[in-house]
Amino acid sequence: MGMQYHEIDLNEDPCIFPDCGHFATKTNMDGIMDMKAHYEISAEENPTAILNTSEPFSMDEVKVCPTCRGSLRSISRYGRIVRRAMLDEATKKFIAWSQTEYSMLAELLLDVQGRIAKASPPPRTLQKNDGPKKKILSNSRITQIQLIRDWVGGSRYDEAIKLWQRINNFLGQVRREEQPFQRVNDFVQHATRMRKTQGIFAFDEAKIQSKGHLQACTLSLKCDTIVIADFMAQRDSLLEARQKLALDFSQHMNECETLVERARATGHPRQETEARVYFAQFCAFSRALASAEETDGETDTNAEKLKEKAKEHLAAARELVARYTGQTEGMMLEIEAAEKMLRDSVFYEPVSTEELRAVYRAMAVNFSGTGHWYLCANRHPFTVGGCGMPMERTVCPECGAPVGGANHTPDAGVQRAHEIENLARDLGGMGIN
Ligand SMILES: [Zn+2]
Ligand SMILES: [Zn+2]
């Protein structure tokens, strides 16, 4: 700080004492905290109003004591700035965690898919206790795969159903309500109601991460398609030995369409492509099942309409792959397989999962949470590893858009990674995780 305590005129520039005891003058400390970026400052250098222009993820660090990196949280003058930066940090950790979790579950699903493909054929006759236990009227997604499991018999889909439940747990953990900014918002609203005071917590919607939830939704639907596609392939050889089975995939298709819209609105081409492909698959499953039954004219017309819709989804998926080649890696094979399902009712494609495996691993690295965070023009946060890629070549791995915001330099990027590591340590005991 360059000054001794006795040299400072405390009437003009009072000192601020953090818990660690390393004092600094108010002017110095305000500079460190970058007060001007957050408040309107009066002629006496005091904050008079909160500026609401701060960009999400613009704060690369939770400010600390310049001497010992101790916490400045207890100084009320800076409380708002420190807490805000901590929320940014919590959001970054949330993103990194949800990406790692997704990549892990997505790889597990590939493992399960491989094991189902290699499993020995299902039992020809069912055990006494196997088979449908009672008539189930629900058209929920889990009910459909449970019906399939009971109909096929054996333990063929047990692992897949367990993973389905795990993926759906994850889905609950990445909902909007679970995210740091939303949780603080809910808390402030609750406190306001309790105390009947005015309180408002304004935050940028970009702080709420839609990606984790979109990824969890698509993965969960993919799990259904894997079980159902295998069932379709096994079905022919079992038809004579089993009772009739009625399945309903309307819930699946509705969810796919909702996902397509949400992914498009938030600029997530990969998830949009996936949702479109899965829609076509569920449509193909429905058609193959329906064609085995006697139908009337009305059912036929509906089935044709559905097929047209599925074709449109696949055409749109192809366009997305052409436009976002890097973001949709591995999806072309899935599109081709879905086209075959729809056209020829062929459900036993040999699966090549290596390309997808590589994609999932790369995703986990892109969002590992180390390195400097950028925000693209579509408001997707992402990190760039410490390899020092020049700013102008940095594009969003999610949508390919360039980085939005101008005040970043590549040199600072490498340096900032250090600070975030220190922060992660500082945040350890702060009750936000
Ligand atoms: Zn200190
Ligand atoms: Zn983006």
GROMACS .gro file of C-alpha atoms and ligand atoms in nm:
model
  435
    1MET     CA    1   0.000   0.000   0.000
    2GLY     CA    2   0.310   0.213   0.014
    3MET     CA    3   0.218   0.420   0.321
    4GLN     CA    4   0.274   0.390   0.690
    5TYR     CA    5  -0.020   0.426   0.925
    6HIS     CA    6   0.110   0.751   1.078
    7GLU     CA    7   0.144   0.912   0.735
    8ILE     CA    8  -0.227   0.890   0.662
    9ASP     CA    9  -0.467   1.169   0.750
   10LEU     CA   10  -0.754   0.968   0.887
   11ASN     CA   11  -0.995   1.259   0.859
   12GLU     CA   12  -0.943   1.272   0.487
   13ASP     CA   13  -0.899   0.909   0.411
   14PRO     CA   14  -1.008   0.670   0.685
   15CYS     CA   15  -0.859   0.325   0.706
   16ILE     CA   16  -1.039   0.001   0.656
   17PHE     CA   17  -0.947  -0.301   0.866
   18PRO     CA   18  -1.025  -0.643   0.733
   19ASP     CA   19  -1.032  -0.937   0.977
   20CYS     CA   20  -0.674  -1.025   0.892
   21GLY     CA   21  -0.546  -0.691   1.025
   22HIS     CA   22  -0.383  -0.569   0.705
   23PHE     CA   23  -0.535  -0.224   0.690
   24ALA     CA   24  -0.565  -0.008   0.382
   25THR     CA   25  -0.701   0.339   0.319
   26LYS     CA   26  -1.054   0.365   0.194
   27THR     CA   27  -0.932   0.511  -0.136
   28ASN     CA   28  -0.689   0.229  -0.191
   29MET     CA   29  -0.937  -0.037  -0.094
   30ASP     CA   30  -1.214   0.115  -0.308
   31GLY     CA   31  -0.974   0.092  -0.599
   32ILE     CA   32  -0.897  -0.272  -0.527
   33MET     CA   33  -1.265  -0.352  -0.498
   34ASP     CA   34  -1.340  -0.163  -0.817
   35MET     CA   35  -1.619   0.027  -0.645
   36LYS     CA   36  -1.674   0.250  -0.947
   37ALA     CA   37  -1.778  -0.049  -1.153
   38HIS     CA   38  -2.055  -0.128  -0.911
   39TYR     CA   39  -2.176   0.202  -0.764
   40GLU     CA   40  -2.228   0.563  -0.850
   41ILE     CA   41  -1.973   0.745  -0.640
   42SER     CA   42  -2.031   1.086  -0.480
   43ALA     CA   43  -1.779   1.370  -0.473
   44GLU     CA   44  -1.682   1.250  -0.124
   45GLU     CA   45  -1.601   0.912  -0.277
   46ASN     CA   46  -1.898   0.742  -0.118
   47PRO     CA   47  -2.135   0.510  -0.299
   48THR     CA   48  -2.473   0.668  -0.367
   49ALA     CA   49  -2.645   0.425  -0.599
   50ILE     CA   50  -2.598   0.076  -0.730
   51LEU     CA   51  -2.508   0.050  -1.094
   52ASN     CA   52  -2.694  -0.229  -1.262
   53THR     CA   53  -2.470  -0.273  -1.558
   54SER     CA   54  -2.239  -0.541  -1.431
   55GLU     CA   55  -2.199  -0.819  -1.681
   56PRO     CA   56  -2.241  -1.179  -1.578
   57PHE     CA   57  -1.906  -1.343  -1.520
   58SER     CA   58  -1.737  -1.007  -1.551
   59MET     CA   59  -1.594  -1.059  -1.205
   60ASP     CA   60  -1.308  -1.294  -1.238
   61GLU     CA   61  -1.231  -1.303  -0.872
   62VAL     CA   62  -1.367  -1.260  -0.528
   63LYS     CA   63  -1.158  -0.967  -0.405
   64VAL     CA   64  -0.933  -1.041  -0.113
   65CYS     CA   65  -0.683  -0.862   0.107
   66PRO     CA   66  -0.394  -0.763  -0.122
   67THR     CA   67  -0.139  -0.861   0.140
   68CYS     CA   68  -0.254  -1.203   0.256
   69ARG     CA   69  -0.551  -1.287   0.035
   70GLY     CA   70  -0.769  -1.296   0.345
   71SER     CA   71  -1.146  -1.249   0.320
   72LEU     CA   72  -1.301  -0.903   0.291
   73ARG     CA   73  -1.650  -1.032   0.338
   74SER     CA   74  -1.695  -0.888   0.686
   75ILE     CA   75  -1.646  -0.528   0.569
   76SER     CA   76  -1.997  -0.405   0.504
   77ARG     CA   77  -1.876  -0.141   0.258
   78TYR     CA   78  -1.770  -0.422   0.022
   79GLY     CA   79  -2.017  -0.691   0.124
   80ARG     CA   80  -2.227  -0.657  -0.184
   81ILE     CA   81  -1.935  -0.684  -0.424
   82VAL     CA   82  -1.787  -0.983  -0.246
   83ARG     CA   83  -2.118  -1.169  -0.224
   84ARG     CA   84  -2.190  -1.103  -0.589
   85ALA     CA   85  -1.855  -1.242  -0.692
   86MET     CA   86  -1.916  -1.543  -0.471
   87LEU     CA   87  -2.243  -1.606  -0.653
   88ASP     CA   88  -2.061  -1.587  -0.985
   89GLU     CA   89  -1.818  -1.842  -0.848
   90ALA     CA   90  -2.097  -2.068  -0.728
   91THR     CA   91  -2.253  -2.053  -1.074
   92LYS     CA   92  -1.925  -2.142  -1.240
   93LYS     CA   93  -1.886  -2.437  -1.008
   94PHE     CA   94  -2.242  -2.541  -1.082
   95ILE     CA   95  -2.173  -2.536  -1.457
   96ALA     CA   96  -1.850  -2.732  -1.421
   97TRP     CA   97  -2.014  -2.987  -1.193
   98SER     CA   98  -2.317  -3.038  -1.415
   99GLN     CA   99  -2.097  -3.085  -1.724
  100THR     CA  100  -1.877  -3.344  -1.553
  101GLU     CA  101  -2.181  -3.527  -1.425
  102TYR     CA  102  -2.345  -3.526  -1.768
  103SER     CA  103  -2.034  -3.657  -1.944
  104MET     CA  104  -2.001  -3.935  -1.688
  105LEU     CA  105  -2.366  -4.044  -1.718
  106ALA     CA  106  -2.352  -4.020  -2.099
  107GLU     CA  107  -2.053  -4.255  -2.106
  108LEU     CA  108  -2.223  -4.495  -1.867
  109LEU     CA  109  -2.518  -4.502  -2.103
  110LEU     CA  110  -2.288  -4.599  -2.390
  111ASP     CA  111  -2.153  -4.882  -2.170
  112VAL     CA  112  -2.504  -5.004  -2.095
  113GLN     CA  113  -2.595  -4.983  -2.463
  114GLY     CA  114  -2.292  -5.197  -2.550
  115ARG     CA  115  -2.380  -5.458  -2.289
  116ILE     CA  116  -2.742  -5.482  -2.406
  117ALA     CA  117  -2.620  -5.538  -2.763
  118LYS     CA  118  -2.395  -5.823  -2.644
  119ALA     CA  119  -2.646  -5.981  -2.403
  120SER     CA  120  -2.765  -6.334  -2.473
  121PRO     CA  121  -3.115  -6.357  -2.624
  122PRO     CA  122  -3.407  -6.312  -2.384
  123PRO     CA  123  -3.578  -6.622  -2.241
  124ARG     CA  124  -3.824  -6.780  -2.478
  125THR     CA  125  -4.074  -6.860  -2.204
  126LEU     CA  126  -4.130  -6.637  -1.904
  127GLN     CA  127  -4.097  -6.752  -1.544
  128LYS     CA  128  -4.423  -6.783  -1.352
  129ASN     CA  129  -4.364  -6.458  -1.164
  130ASP     CA  130  -4.243  -6.269  -1.464
  131GLY     CA  131  -4.458  -6.089  -1.711
  132PRO     CA  132  -4.708  -5.808  -1.664
  133LYS     CA  133  -4.837  -5.807  -1.309
  134LYS     CA  134  -5.135  -5.581  -1.336
  135LYS     CA  135  -5.295  -5.365  -1.594
  136ILE     CA  136  -5.119  -5.029  -1.598
  137LEU     CA  137  -5.297  -4.738  -1.757
  138SER     CA  138  -5.029  -4.473  -1.723
  139ASN     CA  139  -4.858  -4.355  -2.040
  140SER     CA  140  -4.559  -4.220  -1.846
  141ARG     CA  141  -4.218  -4.285  -1.994
  142ILE     CA  142  -4.090  -4.502  -1.713
  143THR     CA  143  -4.406  -4.714  -1.728
  144GLN     CA  144  -4.341  -4.792  -2.094
  145ILE     CA  145  -3.991  -4.925  -2.033
  146GLN     CA  146  -4.107  -5.117  -1.726
  147LEU     CA  147  -4.376  -5.282  -1.940
  148ILE     CA  148  -4.109  -5.368  -2.195
  149ARG     CA  149  -3.881  -5.512  -1.926
  150ASP     CA  150  -4.159  -5.735  -1.793
  151TRP     CA  151  -4.265  -5.845  -2.139
  152VAL     CA  152  -3.915  -5.938  -2.253
  153GLY     CA  153  -3.826  -6.095  -1.918
  154GLY     CA  154  -3.488  -6.174  -1.769
  155SER     CA  155  -3.254  -5.898  -1.657
  156ARG     CA  156  -3.183  -5.754  -2.001
  157TYR     CA  157  -3.292  -5.397  -1.920
  158ASP     CA  158  -3.236  -5.385  -1.543
  159GLU     CA  159  -2.914  -5.186  -1.575
  160ALA     CA  160  -3.070  -4.943  -1.822
  161ILE     CA  161  -3.365  -4.878  -1.592
  162LYS     CA  162  -3.134  -4.812  -1.298
  163LEU     CA  163  -2.937  -4.565  -1.509
  164TRP     CA  164  -3.261  -4.406  -1.630
  165GLN     CA  165  -3.344  -4.333  -1.268
  166ARG     CA  166  -2.998  -4.194  -1.204
  167ILE     CA  167  -3.022  -3.964  -1.504
  168ASN     CA  168  -3.359  -3.843  -1.382
  169ASN     CA  169  -3.216  -3.768  -1.039
  170PHE     CA  170  -2.953  -3.560  -1.212
  171LEU     CA  171  -3.230  -3.387  -1.404
  172GLY     CA  172  -3.380  -3.278  -1.073
  173GLN     CA  173  -3.046  -3.139  -0.959
  174VAL     CA  174  -2.999  -2.911  -1.260
  175ARG     CA  175  -3.344  -2.758  -1.261
  176ARG     CA  176  -3.367  -2.381  -1.249
  177GLU     CA  177  -3.478  -2.395  -0.886
  178GLU     CA  178  -3.152  -2.558  -0.780
  179GLN     CA  179  -2.919  -2.300  -0.933
  180PRO     CA  180  -2.729  -2.051  -0.717
  181PHE     CA  181  -2.884  -1.731  -0.851
  182GLN     CA  182  -3.235  -1.870  -0.837
  183ARG     CA  183  -3.179  -1.997  -0.483
  184VAL     CA  184  -3.064  -1.654  -0.365
  185ASN     CA  185  -3.360  -1.496  -0.541
  186ASP     CA  186  -3.601  -1.735  -0.368
  187PHE     CA  187  -3.433  -1.668  -0.038
  188VAL     CA  188  -3.459  -1.289  -0.078
  189GLN     CA  189  -3.826  -1.316  -0.172
  190HIS     CA  190  -3.893  -1.535   0.127
  191ALA     CA  191  -3.715  -1.295   0.361
  192THR     CA  192  -3.908  -1.006   0.212
  193ARG     CA  193  -4.238  -1.178   0.281
  194MET     CA  194  -4.139  -1.270   0.637
  195ARG     CA  195  -4.022  -0.922   0.734
  196LYS     CA  196  -4.272  -0.744   0.514
  197THR     CA  197  -3.990  -0.525   0.390
  198GLN     CA  198  -3.888  -0.426   0.044
  199GLY     CA  199  -3.615  -0.641  -0.097
  200ILE     CA  200  -3.518  -0.708  -0.449
  201PHE     CA  201  -3.250  -0.926  -0.598
  202ALA     CA  202  -3.203  -0.832  -0.960
  203PHE     CA  203  -3.008  -1.077  -1.167
  204ASP     CA  204  -2.939  -1.134  -1.531
  205GLU     CA  205  -3.131  -1.427  -1.678
  206ALA     CA  206  -2.807  -1.539  -1.840
  207LYS     CA  207  -2.702  -1.649  -1.492
  208ILE     CA  208  -2.958  -1.925  -1.508
  209GLN     CA  209  -2.805  -2.209  -1.698
  210SER     CA  210  -3.037  -2.390  -1.936
  211LYS     CA  211  -2.771  -2.619  -2.077
  212GLY     CA  212  -2.742  -2.867  -1.788
  213HIS     CA  213  -3.114  -2.924  -1.788
  214LEU     CA  214  -3.130  -2.963  -2.167
  215GLN     CA  215  -2.847  -3.215  -2.156
  216ALA     CA  216  -3.013  -3.414  -1.880
  217CYS     CA  217  -3.345  -3.418  -2.068
  218THR     CA  218  -3.191  -3.540  -2.393
  219LEU     CA  219  -2.983  -3.804  -2.216
  220SER     CA  220  -3.288  -3.935  -2.037
  221LEU     CA  221  -3.477  -3.963  -2.369
  222LYS     CA  222  -3.178  -4.131  -2.527
  223CYS     CA  223  -3.193  -4.394  -2.254
  224ASP     CA  224  -3.555  -4.469  -2.355
  225THR     CA  225  -3.460  -4.500  -2.723
  226ILE     CA  226  -3.187  -4.753  -2.642
  227VAL     CA  227  -3.423  -4.981  -2.449
  228ILE     CA  228  -3.705  -4.946  -2.700
  229ALA     CA  229  -3.484  -4.998  -3.007
  230ASP     CA  230  -3.346  -5.318  -2.859
  231PHE     CA  231  -3.697  -5.431  -2.767
  232MET     CA  232  -3.808  -5.369  -3.127
  233ALA     CA  233  -3.523  -5.585  -3.251
  234GLN     CA  234  -3.602  -5.869  -3.007
  235ARG     CA  235  -3.975  -5.848  -3.045
  236ASP     CA  236  -4.030  -6.049  -3.362
  237SER     CA  237  -3.879  -6.366  -3.222
  238LEU     CA  238  -4.086  -6.340  -2.903
  239LEU     CA  239  -4.429  -6.245  -3.040
  240GLU     CA  240  -4.560  -6.602  -3.050
  241ALA     CA  241  -4.455  -6.677  -2.695
  242ARG     CA  242  -4.593  -6.361  -2.535
  243GLN     CA  243  -4.920  -6.185  -2.472
  244LYS     CA  244  -5.012  -5.875  -2.663
  245LEU     CA  245  -4.837  -5.561  -2.541
  246ALA     CA  246  -4.975  -5.209  -2.590
  247LEU     CA  247  -4.725  -4.925  -2.564
  248ASP     CA  248  -4.769  -4.551  -2.587
  249PHE     CA  249  -4.489  -4.316  -2.692
  250SER     CA  250  -4.693  -3.996  -2.710
  251GLN     CA  251  -4.540  -3.865  -2.388
  252HIS     CA  252  -4.192  -3.918  -2.533
  253MET     CA  253  -4.274  -3.732  -2.851
  254ASN     CA  254  -4.431  -3.442  -2.662
  255GLU     CA  255  -4.118  -3.406  -2.452
  256CYS     CA  256  -3.899  -3.413  -2.763
  257GLU     CA  257  -4.096  -3.129  -2.918
  258THR     CA  258  -4.079  -2.918  -2.602
  259LEU     CA  259  -3.705  -2.976  -2.594
  260VAL     CA  260  -3.659  -2.876  -2.957
  261GLU     CA  261  -3.823  -2.542  -2.882
  262ARG     CA  262  -3.626  -2.478  -2.564
  263ALA     CA  263  -3.294  -2.573  -2.722
  264ARG     CA  264  -3.361  -2.351  -3.020
  265ALA     CA  265  -3.467  -2.055  -2.808
  266THR     CA  266  -3.148  -2.074  -2.601
  267GLY     CA  267  -2.910  -2.149  -2.888
  268HIS     CA  268  -2.810  -2.511  -2.815
  269PRO     CA  269  -2.785  -2.678  -3.158
  270ARG     CA  270  -2.657  -3.011  -3.029
  271GLN     CA  271  -2.949  -3.064  -2.793
  272GLU     CA  272  -3.192  -2.943  -3.060
  273THR     CA  273  -3.050  -3.198  -3.304
  274GLU     CA  274  -3.076  -3.475  -3.047
  275ALA     CA  275  -3.436  -3.395  -2.959
  276ARG     CA  276  -3.534  -3.395  -3.328
  277VAL     CA  277  -3.364  -3.731  -3.389
  278TYR     CA  278  -3.526  -3.890  -3.084
  279PHE     CA  279  -3.867  -3.766  -3.196
  280ALA     CA  280  -3.817  -3.947  -3.527
  281GLN     CA  281  -3.712  -4.264  -3.343
  282PHE     CA  282  -4.017  -4.267  -3.118
  283CYS     CA  283  -4.232  -4.207  -3.422
  284ALA     CA  284  -4.068  -4.503  -3.597
  285PHE     CA  285  -4.129  -4.724  -3.293
  286SER     CA  286  -4.497  -4.623  -3.284
  287ARG     CA  287  -4.542  -4.691  -3.653
  288ALA     CA  288  -4.379  -5.032  -3.640
  289LEU     CA  289  -4.600  -5.132  -3.347
  290ALA     CA  290  -4.915  -4.993  -3.508
  291SER     CA  291  -4.854  -5.162  -3.842
  292ALA     CA  292  -4.876  -5.498  -3.667
  293GLU     CA  293  -5.230  -5.416  -3.562
  294GLU     CA  294  -5.552  -5.375  -3.750
  295THR     CA  295  -5.620  -5.010  -3.800
  296ASP     CA  296  -5.900  -4.794  -3.926
  297GLY     CA  297  -5.876  -4.506  -4.170
  298GLU     CA  298  -5.842  -4.237  -3.905
  299THR     CA  299  -5.547  -4.407  -3.738
  300ASP     CA  300  -5.379  -4.434  -4.076
  301THR     CA  301  -5.414  -4.063  -4.146
  302ASN     CA  302  -5.273  -3.974  -3.804
  303ALA     CA  303  -4.984  -4.214  -3.856
  304GLU     CA  304  -4.904  -4.051  -4.190
  305LYS     CA  305  -4.912  -3.705  -4.035
  306LEU     CA  306  -4.678  -3.821  -3.765
  307LYS     CA  307  -4.438  -3.967  -4.019
  308GLU     CA  308  -4.431  -3.638  -4.211
  309LYS     CA  309  -4.351  -3.457  -3.888
  310ALA     CA  310  -4.069  -3.700  -3.812
  311LYS     CA  311  -3.925  -3.648  -4.160
  312GLU     CA  312  -3.931  -3.273  -4.106
  313HIS     CA  313  -3.747  -3.315  -3.778
  314LEU     CA  314  -3.480  -3.526  -3.947
  315ALA     CA  315  -3.439  -3.277  -4.230
  316ALA     CA  316  -3.399  -2.998  -3.975
  317ALA     CA  317  -3.147  -3.212  -3.787
  318ARG     CA  318  -2.945  -3.255  -4.105
  319GLU     CA  319  -2.942  -2.878  -4.155
  320LEU     CA  320  -2.821  -2.827  -3.801
  321VAL     CA  321  -2.537  -3.074  -3.853
  322ALA     CA  322  -2.436  -2.896  -4.174
  323ARG     CA  323  -2.436  -2.560  -4.001
  324TYR     CA  324  -2.294  -2.658  -3.661
  325THR     CA  325  -2.056  -2.935  -3.761
  326GLY     CA  326  -1.830  -2.899  -3.461
  327GLN     CA  327  -2.113  -2.882  -3.209
  328THR     CA  328  -2.299  -3.183  -3.347
  329GLU     CA  329  -2.011  -3.426  -3.383
  330GLY     CA  330  -2.126  -3.789  -3.382
  331MET     CA  331  -2.488  -3.697  -3.458
  332MET     CA  332  -2.484  -3.782  -3.831
  333LEU     CA  333  -2.473  -4.155  -3.759
  334GLU     CA  334  -2.774  -4.116  -3.531
  335ILE     CA  335  -2.966  -3.925  -3.796
  336GLU     CA  336  -2.894  -4.193  -4.055
  337ALA     CA  337  -2.999  -4.469  -3.816
  338ALA     CA  338  -3.323  -4.283  -3.739
  339GLU     CA  339  -3.395  -4.242  -4.110
  340LYS     CA  340  -3.354  -4.615  -4.157
  341MET     CA  341  -3.586  -4.685  -3.865
  342LEU     CA  342  -3.852  -4.458  -4.008
  343ARG     CA  343  -3.819  -4.581  -4.365
  344ASP     CA  344  -3.752  -4.953  -4.329
  345SER     CA  345  -3.837  -5.028  -3.964
  346VAL     CA  346  -3.482  -5.154  -3.915
  347PHE     CA  347  -3.393  -5.132  -3.546
  348TYR     CA  348  -3.081  -5.343  -3.509
  349GLU     CA  349  -2.805  -5.115  -3.624
  350PRO     CA  350  -2.461  -5.204  -3.501
  351VAL     CA  351  -2.367  -4.913  -3.277
  352SER     CA  352  -2.038  -4.732  -3.305
  353THR     CA  353  -1.992  -4.542  -2.982
  354GLU     CA  354  -1.628  -4.439  -2.997
  355GLU     CA  355  -1.696  -4.107  -3.166
  356LEU     CA  356  -1.960  -4.016  -2.909
  357ARG     CA  357  -1.731  -4.118  -2.626
  358ALA     CA  358  -1.467  -3.876  -2.752
  359VAL     CA  359  -1.728  -3.601  -2.778
  360TYR     CA  360  -1.841  -3.649  -2.417
  361ARG     CA  361  -1.482  -3.640  -2.294
  362ALA     CA  362  -1.405  -3.322  -2.486
  363MET     CA  363  -1.717  -3.159  -2.342
  364ALA     CA  364  -1.605  -3.232  -1.989
  365VAL     CA  365  -1.269  -3.067  -2.060
  366ASN     CA  366  -1.427  -2.757  -2.214
  367PHE     CA  367  -1.623  -2.688  -1.900
  368SER     CA  368  -1.387  -2.821  -1.639
  369GLY     CA  369  -1.402  -2.490  -1.454
  370THR     CA  370  -1.031  -2.413  -1.466
  371GLY     CA  371  -0.907  -2.138  -1.690
  372HIS     CA  372  -1.070  -1.810  -1.773
  373TRP     CA  373  -1.443  -1.790  -1.828
  374TYR     CA  374  -1.590  -1.625  -2.134
  375LEU     CA  375  -1.943  -1.541  -2.227
  376CYS     CA  376  -2.040  -1.577  -2.593
  377ALA     CA  377  -2.271  -1.347  -2.786
  378ASN     CA  378  -2.557  -1.588  -2.705
  379ARG     CA  379  -2.480  -1.563  -2.333
  380HIS     CA  380  -2.335  -1.913  -2.294
  381PRO     CA  381  -2.054  -1.925  -2.041
  382PHE     CA  382  -1.753  -2.141  -2.121
  383THR     CA  383  -1.394  -2.177  -2.017
  384VAL     CA  384  -1.077  -2.181  -2.217
  385GLY     CA  385  -0.802  -2.397  -2.080
  386GLY     CA  386  -0.461  -2.262  -1.985
  387CYS     CA  387  -0.318  -2.333  -2.330
  388GLY     CA  388  -0.345  -1.963  -2.418
  389MET     CA  389  -0.564  -1.957  -2.723
  390PRO     CA  390  -0.568  -1.602  -2.864
  391MET     CA  391  -0.889  -1.416  -2.788
  392GLU     CA  392  -0.988  -1.350  -3.148
  393ARG     CA  393  -0.996  -1.722  -3.225
  394THR     CA  394  -1.196  -1.814  -2.919
  395VAL     CA  395  -1.548  -1.924  -3.010
  396CYS     CA  396  -1.821  -2.073  -2.796
  397PRO     CA  397  -1.804  -2.455  -2.800
  398GLU     CA  398  -2.180  -2.457  -2.757
  399CYS     CA  399  -2.299  -2.251  -3.054
  400GLY     CA  400  -1.987  -2.132  -3.237
  401ALA     CA  401  -2.055  -1.766  -3.166
  402PRO     CA  402  -1.761  -1.541  -3.085
  403VAL     CA  403  -1.698  -1.411  -2.738
  404GLY     CA  404  -1.922  -1.118  -2.657
  405GLY     CA  405  -1.764  -0.837  -2.459
  406ALA     CA  406  -1.450  -0.661  -2.550
  407ASN     CA  407  -1.238  -0.606  -2.243
  408HIS     CA  408  -1.059  -0.940  -2.230
  409THR     CA  409  -0.706  -1.003  -2.334
  410PRO     CA  410  -0.543  -1.340  -2.393
  411ASP     CA  411  -0.255  -1.265  -2.158
  412ALA     CA  412  -0.489  -1.198  -1.871
  413GLY     CA  413  -0.661  -1.528  -1.942
  414VAL     CA  414  -0.371  -1.738  -1.825
  415GLN     CA  415  -0.316  -1.523  -1.522
  416ARG     CA  416  -0.678  -1.535  -1.420
  417ALA     CA  417  -0.677  -1.912  -1.400
  418HIS     CA  418  -0.452  -1.878  -1.098
  419GLU     CA  419  -0.689  -1.650  -0.923
  420ILE     CA  420  -0.982  -1.883  -0.975
  421GLU     CA  421  -0.785  -2.167  -0.823
  422ASN     CA  422  -0.720  -1.957  -0.517
  423LEU     CA  423  -1.085  -1.867  -0.506
  424ALA     CA  424  -1.199  -2.223  -0.514
  425ARG     CA  425  -0.991  -2.267  -0.199
  426ASP     CA  426  -1.129  -1.953  -0.036
  427LEU     CA  427  -1.483  -2.056  -0.111
  428GLY     CA  428  -1.440  -2.383   0.067
  429GLY     CA  429  -1.587  -2.273   0.397
  430MET     CA  430  -1.833  -2.013   0.280
  431GLY     CA  431  -2.141  -2.226   0.263
  432ILE     CA  432  -2.197  -2.178  -0.108
  433ASN     CA  433  -2.131  -2.477  -0.321
  434ZN      ZN  434  -0.452  -0.942   0.505
  435ZN      ZN  435  -2.262  -1.977  -2.736
   0.00000   0.00000   0.00000
